[in-house]
């Protein structure tokens, strides 16, 4: 029920576009991760018509400035309405024809949406992280799979699920330990190692640490086998804590060797 006397008001924010869905014959529902108001959904009316003034600006992976009609506090309908859109950077144009980077961006969008289960709850760090990942994919300076894994590791830090890499996840003993146990929270020392723990190469744990702290010199120099092993651990760790799989992760093309 909408409270008596409630009127939708206009407000501005900038956002990254995570997802679009068709609504009726000419409208779309756009899922946005905004800078100040967290994740929200908005109806963009008429954007599928060829005469639409801003339909091309409301595509996934774009950074936009927009005016919305609705209540950022959650009064009334959960759906806002888009009244104005200005493109800040439409990053998707840089990699729509590049399948590895496109699938990495799709996985980033799905992760951002899953990590913001409550609409209108501010998530500034995740917004900045997602925007930075799109910028990195558009620049093409690093392999898309590395950008994705760096994003997932840092997003897990935001969520409080970051895997331990430089210390034991159970007892906190510092050092690069040889075993990795996802249920335990990451690398584990010999005393805390549970049955069935994985034994990744030292280079794999080194890559995980480099991606977490942003050491791209180390990350870019890694071998394909190390990247694949790192990606497997990162994906398994993320999906263990989410308690469900990401639909987009199996589609990510990790065959690239160099950006």
mmCIF file of C-alpha atoms in Angstrom:
data_model
loop_
_atom_site.group_PDB
_atom_site.id
_atom_site.type_symbol
_atom_site.label_atom_id
_atom_site.label_comp_id
_atom_site.label_asym_id
_atom_site.label_seq_id
_atom_site.Cartn_x
_atom_site.Cartn_y
_atom_site.Cartn_z
ATOM 1 C CA UNK A 1 0.000 0.000 0.000
ATOM 2 C CA UNK A 2 1.208 3.494 -0.849
ATOM 3 C CA UNK A 3 0.722 5.870 2.107
ATOM 4 C CA UNK A 4 -1.928 8.556 1.672
ATOM 5 C CA UNK A 5 -0.443 11.730 0.307
ATOM 6 C CA UNK A 6 2.720 10.004 -0.963
ATOM 7 C CA UNK A 7 4.214 11.580 -4.073
ATOM 8 C CA UNK A 8 7.128 10.178 -6.011
ATOM 9 C CA UNK A 9 9.976 12.661 -6.031
ATOM 10 C CA UNK A 10 12.935 13.140 -8.364
ATOM 11 C CA UNK A 11 16.544 12.547 -7.407
ATOM 12 C CA UNK A 12 19.846 12.034 -9.230
ATOM 13 C CA UNK A 13 22.590 9.462 -8.862
ATOM 14 C CA UNK A 14 25.219 7.819 -11.006
ATOM 15 C CA UNK A 15 25.152 4.081 -11.548
ATOM 16 C CA UNK A 16 26.518 1.104 -13.412
ATOM 17 C CA UNK A 17 24.014 -0.938 -15.400
ATOM 18 C CA UNK A 18 23.974 -4.579 -14.308
ATOM 19 C CA UNK A 19 21.052 -6.033 -16.231
ATOM 20 C CA UNK A 20 18.146 -5.153 -18.518
ATOM 21 C CA UNK A 21 14.851 -7.010 -19.018
ATOM 22 C CA UNK A 22 12.086 -6.483 -21.517
ATOM 23 C CA UNK A 23 8.805 -5.104 -20.193
ATOM 24 C CA UNK A 24 5.841 -4.988 -22.517
ATOM 25 C CA UNK A 25 6.390 -3.946 -26.116
ATOM 26 C CA UNK A 26 8.644 -0.927 -25.686
ATOM 27 C CA UNK A 27 9.840 -0.674 -22.067
ATOM 28 C CA UNK A 28 12.661 -2.180 -20.041
ATOM 29 C CA UNK A 29 13.378 -2.886 -16.404
ATOM 30 C CA UNK A 30 16.951 -1.848 -15.667
ATOM 31 C CA UNK A 31 18.895 -3.184 -12.680
ATOM 32 C CA UNK A 32 21.337 -0.553 -11.439
ATOM 33 C CA UNK A 33 24.082 -0.409 -8.837
ATOM 34 C CA UNK A 34 24.131 3.230 -7.787
ATOM 35 C CA UNK A 35 26.778 5.194 -5.978
ATOM 36 C CA UNK A 36 24.634 6.446 -3.101
ATOM 37 C CA UNK A 37 21.506 4.279 -3.026
ATOM 38 C CA UNK A 38 22.788 0.755 -3.623
ATOM 39 C CA UNK A 39 21.083 -1.632 -5.997
ATOM 40 C CA UNK A 40 17.684 -0.708 -7.357
ATOM 41 C CA UNK A 41 15.432 -1.446 -10.313
ATOM 42 C CA UNK A 42 13.870 1.151 -12.545
ATOM 43 C CA UNK A 43 11.436 1.192 -15.461
ATOM 44 C CA UNK A 44 12.736 2.906 -18.590
ATOM 45 C CA UNK A 45 9.685 3.611 -20.710
ATOM 46 C CA UNK A 46 9.841 3.554 -24.470
ATOM 47 C CA UNK A 47 13.574 2.788 -24.667
ATOM 48 C CA UNK A 48 13.083 -0.100 -27.115
ATOM 49 C CA UNK A 49 11.530 2.193 -29.695
ATOM 50 C CA UNK A 50 13.808 3.392 -32.492
ATOM 51 C CA UNK A 51 12.893 6.978 -31.578
ATOM 52 C CA UNK A 52 14.084 6.626 -27.974
ATOM 53 C CA UNK A 53 16.502 9.353 -26.934
ATOM 54 C CA UNK A 54 18.422 7.297 -24.385
ATOM 55 C CA UNK A 55 17.826 3.610 -25.100
ATOM 56 C CA UNK A 56 21.465 3.028 -26.118
ATOM 57 C CA UNK A 57 22.668 4.531 -22.833
ATOM 58 C CA UNK A 58 20.846 1.915 -20.759
ATOM 59 C CA UNK A 59 22.872 -1.120 -21.765
ATOM 60 C CA UNK A 60 24.829 -3.412 -19.404
ATOM 61 C CA UNK A 61 28.344 -2.388 -18.342
ATOM 62 C CA UNK A 62 27.718 1.335 -18.819
ATOM 63 C CA UNK A 63 28.409 4.098 -16.301
ATOM 64 C CA UNK A 64 25.580 6.615 -16.415
ATOM 65 C CA UNK A 65 24.218 9.654 -14.623
ATOM 66 C CA UNK A 66 20.461 9.533 -14.329
ATOM 67 C CA UNK A 67 17.401 11.152 -12.810
ATOM 68 C CA UNK A 68 14.974 8.797 -11.134
ATOM 69 C CA UNK A 69 11.397 9.184 -9.951
ATOM 70 C CA UNK A 70 10.646 7.253 -6.783
ATOM 71 C CA UNK A 71 11.621 6.995 -3.163
ATOM 72 C CA UNK A 72 15.222 6.087 -2.254
ATOM 73 C CA UNK A 73 13.922 5.315 1.263
ATOM 74 C CA UNK A 74 11.669 2.526 -0.027
ATOM 75 C CA UNK A 75 8.271 4.221 0.320
ATOM 76 C CA UNK A 76 5.777 3.055 -2.276
ATOM 77 C CA UNK A 77 6.657 0.932 -5.299
ATOM 78 C CA UNK A 78 9.991 -0.893 -5.411
ATOM 79 C CA UNK A 79 10.308 0.111 -9.071
ATOM 80 C CA UNK A 80 11.604 3.570 -9.883
ATOM 81 C CA UNK A 81 11.118 5.356 -13.186
ATOM 82 C CA UNK A 82 13.954 6.690 -15.324
ATOM 83 C CA UNK A 83 13.274 10.248 -16.455
ATOM 84 C CA UNK A 84 16.715 11.367 -17.687
ATOM 85 C CA UNK A 85 19.954 9.566 -18.605
ATOM 86 C CA UNK A 86 23.390 10.892 -19.495
ATOM 87 C CA UNK A 87 26.183 8.562 -20.556
ATOM 88 C CA UNK A 88 29.413 8.964 -18.597
ATOM 89 C CA UNK A 89 31.302 5.977 -20.057
ATOM 90 C CA UNK A 90 29.681 3.178 -22.056
ATOM 91 C CA UNK A 91 32.379 0.608 -21.394
ATOM 92 C CA UNK A 92 30.529 -2.235 -23.062
ATOM 93 C CA UNK A 93 31.225 -0.770 -26.508
ATOM 94 C CA UNK A 94 34.908 -1.584 -26.003
ATOM 95 C CA UNK A 95 34.453 -5.321 -25.545
ATOM 96 C CA UNK A 96 31.051 -6.455 -26.843
ATOM 97 C CA UNK A 97 32.830 -8.289 -29.686
ATOM 98 C CA UNK A 98 35.473 -9.773 -27.345
ATOM 99 C CA UNK A 99 33.936 -12.944 -25.928
ATOM 100 C CA UNK A 100 36.413 -13.469 -23.021
ATOM 101 C CA UNK A 101 36.001 -9.918 -21.746
ATOM 102 C CA UNK A 102 32.240 -9.880 -22.375
ATOM 103 C CA UNK A 103 31.689 -13.072 -20.372
ATOM 104 C CA UNK A 104 33.951 -11.782 -17.587
ATOM 105 C CA UNK A 105 31.856 -8.588 -17.429
ATOM 106 C CA UNK A 106 28.659 -10.652 -17.309
ATOM 107 C CA UNK A 107 29.992 -12.637 -14.336
ATOM 108 C CA UNK A 108 30.932 -9.378 -12.605
ATOM 109 C CA UNK A 109 27.375 -8.050 -13.048
ATOM 110 C CA UNK A 110 25.822 -11.218 -11.657
ATOM 111 C CA UNK A 111 28.183 -11.196 -8.674
ATOM 112 C CA UNK A 112 27.409 -7.551 -7.886
ATOM 113 C CA UNK A 113 23.686 -8.284 -7.989
ATOM 114 C CA UNK A 114 24.029 -11.341 -5.743
ATOM 115 C CA UNK A 115 26.122 -9.427 -3.202
ATOM 116 C CA UNK A 116 23.452 -6.722 -2.847
ATOM 117 C CA UNK A 117 20.391 -8.758 -1.827
ATOM 118 C CA UNK A 118 18.690 -5.766 -0.164
ATOM 119 C CA UNK A 119 17.531 -3.039 -2.537
ATOM 120 C CA UNK A 120 18.419 0.578 -1.710
ATOM 121 C CA UNK A 121 21.103 -0.452 0.791
ATOM 122 C CA UNK A 122 24.198 1.698 0.057
ATOM 123 C CA UNK A 123 27.208 -0.290 -1.159
ATOM 124 C CA UNK A 124 29.745 2.354 -2.158
ATOM 125 C CA UNK A 125 32.788 0.070 -2.053
ATOM 126 C CA UNK A 126 31.128 -2.511 -4.259
ATOM 127 C CA UNK A 127 29.989 0.204 -6.668
ATOM 128 C CA UNK A 128 33.540 1.543 -6.948
ATOM 129 C CA UNK A 129 34.925 -1.972 -7.359
ATOM 130 C CA UNK A 130 32.431 -2.819 -10.118
ATOM 131 C CA UNK A 131 33.073 0.436 -11.942
ATOM 132 C CA UNK A 132 36.832 -0.147 -11.719
ATOM 133 C CA UNK A 133 36.448 -3.656 -13.157
ATOM 134 C CA UNK A 134 34.515 -2.343 -16.176
ATOM 135 C CA UNK A 135 37.199 0.299 -16.732
ATOM 136 C CA UNK A 136 39.906 -2.372 -16.614
ATOM 137 C CA UNK A 137 38.060 -4.606 -19.080
ATOM 138 C CA UNK A 138 37.529 -1.683 -21.454
ATOM 139 C CA UNK A 139 41.211 -0.678 -21.260
ATOM 140 C CA UNK A 140 42.278 -4.220 -22.191
ATOM 141 C CA UNK A 141 45.595 -3.981 -20.333
ATOM 142 C CA UNK A 142 45.049 -7.278 -18.478
ATOM 143 C CA UNK A 143 43.465 -10.595 -19.412
ATOM 144 C CA UNK A 144 39.724 -10.606 -18.783
ATOM 145 C CA UNK A 145 39.973 -13.700 -16.584
ATOM 146 C CA UNK A 146 42.501 -11.955 -14.338
ATOM 147 C CA UNK A 147 40.281 -8.886 -14.022
ATOM 148 C CA UNK A 148 37.357 -11.139 -13.130
ATOM 149 C CA UNK A 149 39.284 -13.083 -10.479
ATOM 150 C CA UNK A 150 40.651 -9.861 -8.988
ATOM 151 C CA UNK A 151 37.086 -8.553 -8.810
ATOM 152 C CA UNK A 152 35.756 -11.722 -7.186
ATOM 153 C CA UNK A 153 38.517 -11.770 -4.561
ATOM 154 C CA UNK A 154 37.990 -8.118 -3.660
ATOM 155 C CA UNK A 155 34.201 -8.503 -3.719
ATOM 156 C CA UNK A 156 34.551 -11.350 -1.227
ATOM 157 C CA UNK A 157 36.585 -9.009 0.952
ATOM 158 C CA UNK A 158 33.659 -6.566 0.790
ATOM 159 C CA UNK A 159 31.287 -9.383 1.800
ATOM 160 C CA UNK A 160 33.564 -10.666 4.584
ATOM 161 C CA UNK A 161 34.429 -13.941 2.811
ATOM 162 C CA UNK A 162 37.973 -13.227 1.623
ATOM 163 C CA UNK A 163 40.033 -16.433 1.481
ATOM 164 C CA UNK A 164 43.090 -16.525 3.722
ATOM 165 C CA UNK A 165 46.249 -16.685 1.615
ATOM 166 C CA UNK A 166 49.150 -15.354 3.674
ATOM 167 C CA UNK A 167 48.148 -17.003 6.957
ATOM 168 C CA UNK A 168 46.295 -20.077 8.172
ATOM 169 C CA UNK A 169 42.532 -19.588 7.922
ATOM 170 C CA UNK A 170 41.989 -21.541 11.159
ATOM 171 C CA UNK A 171 44.736 -20.597 13.610
ATOM 172 C CA UNK A 172 46.177 -17.504 11.930
ATOM 173 C CA UNK A 173 49.717 -18.859 11.670
ATOM 174 C CA UNK A 174 51.470 -16.545 9.163
ATOM 175 C CA UNK A 175 53.158 -17.931 6.079
ATOM 176 C CA UNK A 176 52.410 -19.427 2.677
ATOM 177 C CA UNK A 177 50.880 -22.769 3.586
ATOM 178 C CA UNK A 178 50.703 -25.647 1.126
ATOM 179 C CA UNK A 179 47.078 -26.709 1.618
ATOM 180 C CA UNK A 180 43.848 -24.884 0.749
ATOM 181 C CA UNK A 181 40.491 -25.842 2.248
ATOM 182 C CA UNK A 182 37.431 -23.938 1.083
ATOM 183 C CA UNK A 183 35.177 -24.887 4.055
ATOM 184 C CA UNK A 184 37.952 -23.750 6.417
ATOM 185 C CA UNK A 185 38.275 -20.374 4.693
ATOM 186 C CA UNK A 186 41.440 -20.648 2.604
ATOM 187 C CA UNK A 187 45.035 -21.710 3.143
ATOM 188 C CA UNK A 188 45.637 -23.943 6.155
ATOM 189 C CA UNK A 189 48.757 -25.002 8.037
ATOM 190 C CA UNK A 190 49.701 -28.688 8.491
ATOM 191 C CA UNK A 191 48.187 -28.771 12.003
ATOM 192 C CA UNK A 192 44.815 -27.403 10.829
ATOM 193 C CA UNK A 193 44.601 -29.110 7.446
ATOM 194 C CA UNK A 194 41.310 -31.045 7.145
ATOM 195 C CA UNK A 195 40.925 -34.229 5.094
ATOM 196 C CA UNK A 196 40.401 -33.552 1.405
ATOM 197 C CA UNK A 197 42.184 -30.192 1.359
ATOM 198 C CA UNK A 198 43.562 -29.111 -2.025
ATOM 199 C CA UNK A 199 47.287 -28.596 -2.586
ATOM 200 C CA UNK A 200 47.634 -25.783 -5.141
ATOM 201 C CA UNK A 201 51.023 -24.707 -6.407
ATOM 202 C CA UNK A 202 52.790 -21.894 -4.505
ATOM 203 C CA UNK A 203 52.477 -19.779 -7.656
ATOM 204 C CA UNK A 204 48.686 -20.135 -7.517
ATOM 205 C CA UNK A 205 48.494 -18.798 -3.974
ATOM 206 C CA UNK A 206 50.932 -16.070 -5.009
ATOM 207 C CA UNK A 207 48.592 -15.092 -7.840
ATOM 208 C CA UNK A 208 45.608 -14.982 -5.506
ATOM 209 C CA UNK A 209 47.517 -12.648 -3.220
ATOM 210 C CA UNK A 210 48.686 -10.475 -6.141
ATOM 211 C CA UNK A 211 45.139 -10.091 -7.471
ATOM 212 C CA UNK A 212 43.833 -9.219 -4.020
ATOM 213 C CA UNK A 213 46.376 -6.441 -3.446
ATOM 214 C CA UNK A 214 46.539 -5.270 -7.073
ATOM 215 C CA UNK A 215 50.070 -6.371 -7.956
ATOM 216 C CA UNK A 216 49.521 -6.619 -11.723
ATOM 217 C CA UNK A 217 53.213 -7.056 -12.496
ATOM 218 C CA UNK A 218 53.104 -10.441 -10.770
ATOM 219 C CA UNK A 219 49.622 -11.323 -12.046
ATOM 220 C CA UNK A 220 50.333 -10.589 -15.718
ATOM 221 C CA UNK A 221 53.483 -12.713 -15.647
ATOM 222 C CA UNK A 222 51.779 -15.912 -14.465
ATOM 223 C CA UNK A 223 51.455 -19.022 -16.610
ATOM 224 C CA UNK A 224 48.080 -20.194 -18.012
ATOM 225 C CA UNK A 225 48.047 -23.289 -15.783
ATOM 226 C CA UNK A 226 48.475 -21.118 -12.685
ATOM 227 C CA UNK A 227 45.641 -18.835 -13.805
ATOM 228 C CA UNK A 228 43.319 -21.776 -14.371
ATOM 229 C CA UNK A 229 44.042 -23.270 -10.954
ATOM 230 C CA UNK A 230 43.561 -19.866 -9.308
ATOM 231 C CA UNK A 231 40.260 -19.342 -11.131
ATOM 232 C CA UNK A 232 38.975 -22.718 -9.962
ATOM 233 C CA UNK A 233 39.765 -21.987 -6.320
ATOM 234 C CA UNK A 234 38.301 -18.477 -6.478
ATOM 235 C CA UNK A 235 35.064 -19.665 -8.097
ATOM 236 C CA UNK A 236 34.677 -22.572 -5.673
ATOM 237 C CA UNK A 237 35.316 -20.316 -2.664
ATOM 238 C CA UNK A 238 32.785 -17.732 -3.866
ATOM 239 C CA UNK A 239 30.051 -20.231 -4.615
ATOM 240 C CA UNK A 240 30.586 -22.083 -1.326
ATOM 241 C CA UNK A 241 29.842 -18.895 0.611
ATOM 242 C CA UNK A 242 26.986 -17.833 -1.650
ATOM 243 C CA UNK A 243 25.506 -21.330 -1.247
ATOM 244 C CA UNK A 244 24.531 -21.299 -4.916
ATOM 245 C CA UNK A 245 26.305 -21.235 -8.239
ATOM 246 C CA UNK A 246 26.657 -18.300 -10.599
ATOM 247 C CA UNK A 247 25.031 -19.018 -13.960
ATOM 248 C CA UNK A 248 27.549 -16.898 -15.849
ATOM 249 C CA UNK A 249 30.793 -18.398 -14.477
ATOM 250 C CA UNK A 250 30.775 -21.593 -16.601
ATOM 251 C CA UNK A 251 30.481 -19.388 -19.711
ATOM 252 C CA UNK A 252 33.629 -17.371 -18.987
ATOM 253 C CA UNK A 253 36.263 -17.973 -21.665
ATOM 254 C CA UNK A 254 39.612 -18.434 -19.922
ATOM 255 C CA UNK A 255 41.642 -19.543 -22.946
ATOM 256 C CA UNK A 256 43.330 -16.178 -23.450
ATOM 257 C CA UNK A 257 47.017 -16.044 -22.599
ATOM 258 C CA UNK A 258 47.754 -12.358 -22.938
ATOM 259 C CA UNK A 259 45.478 -9.305 -23.029
#
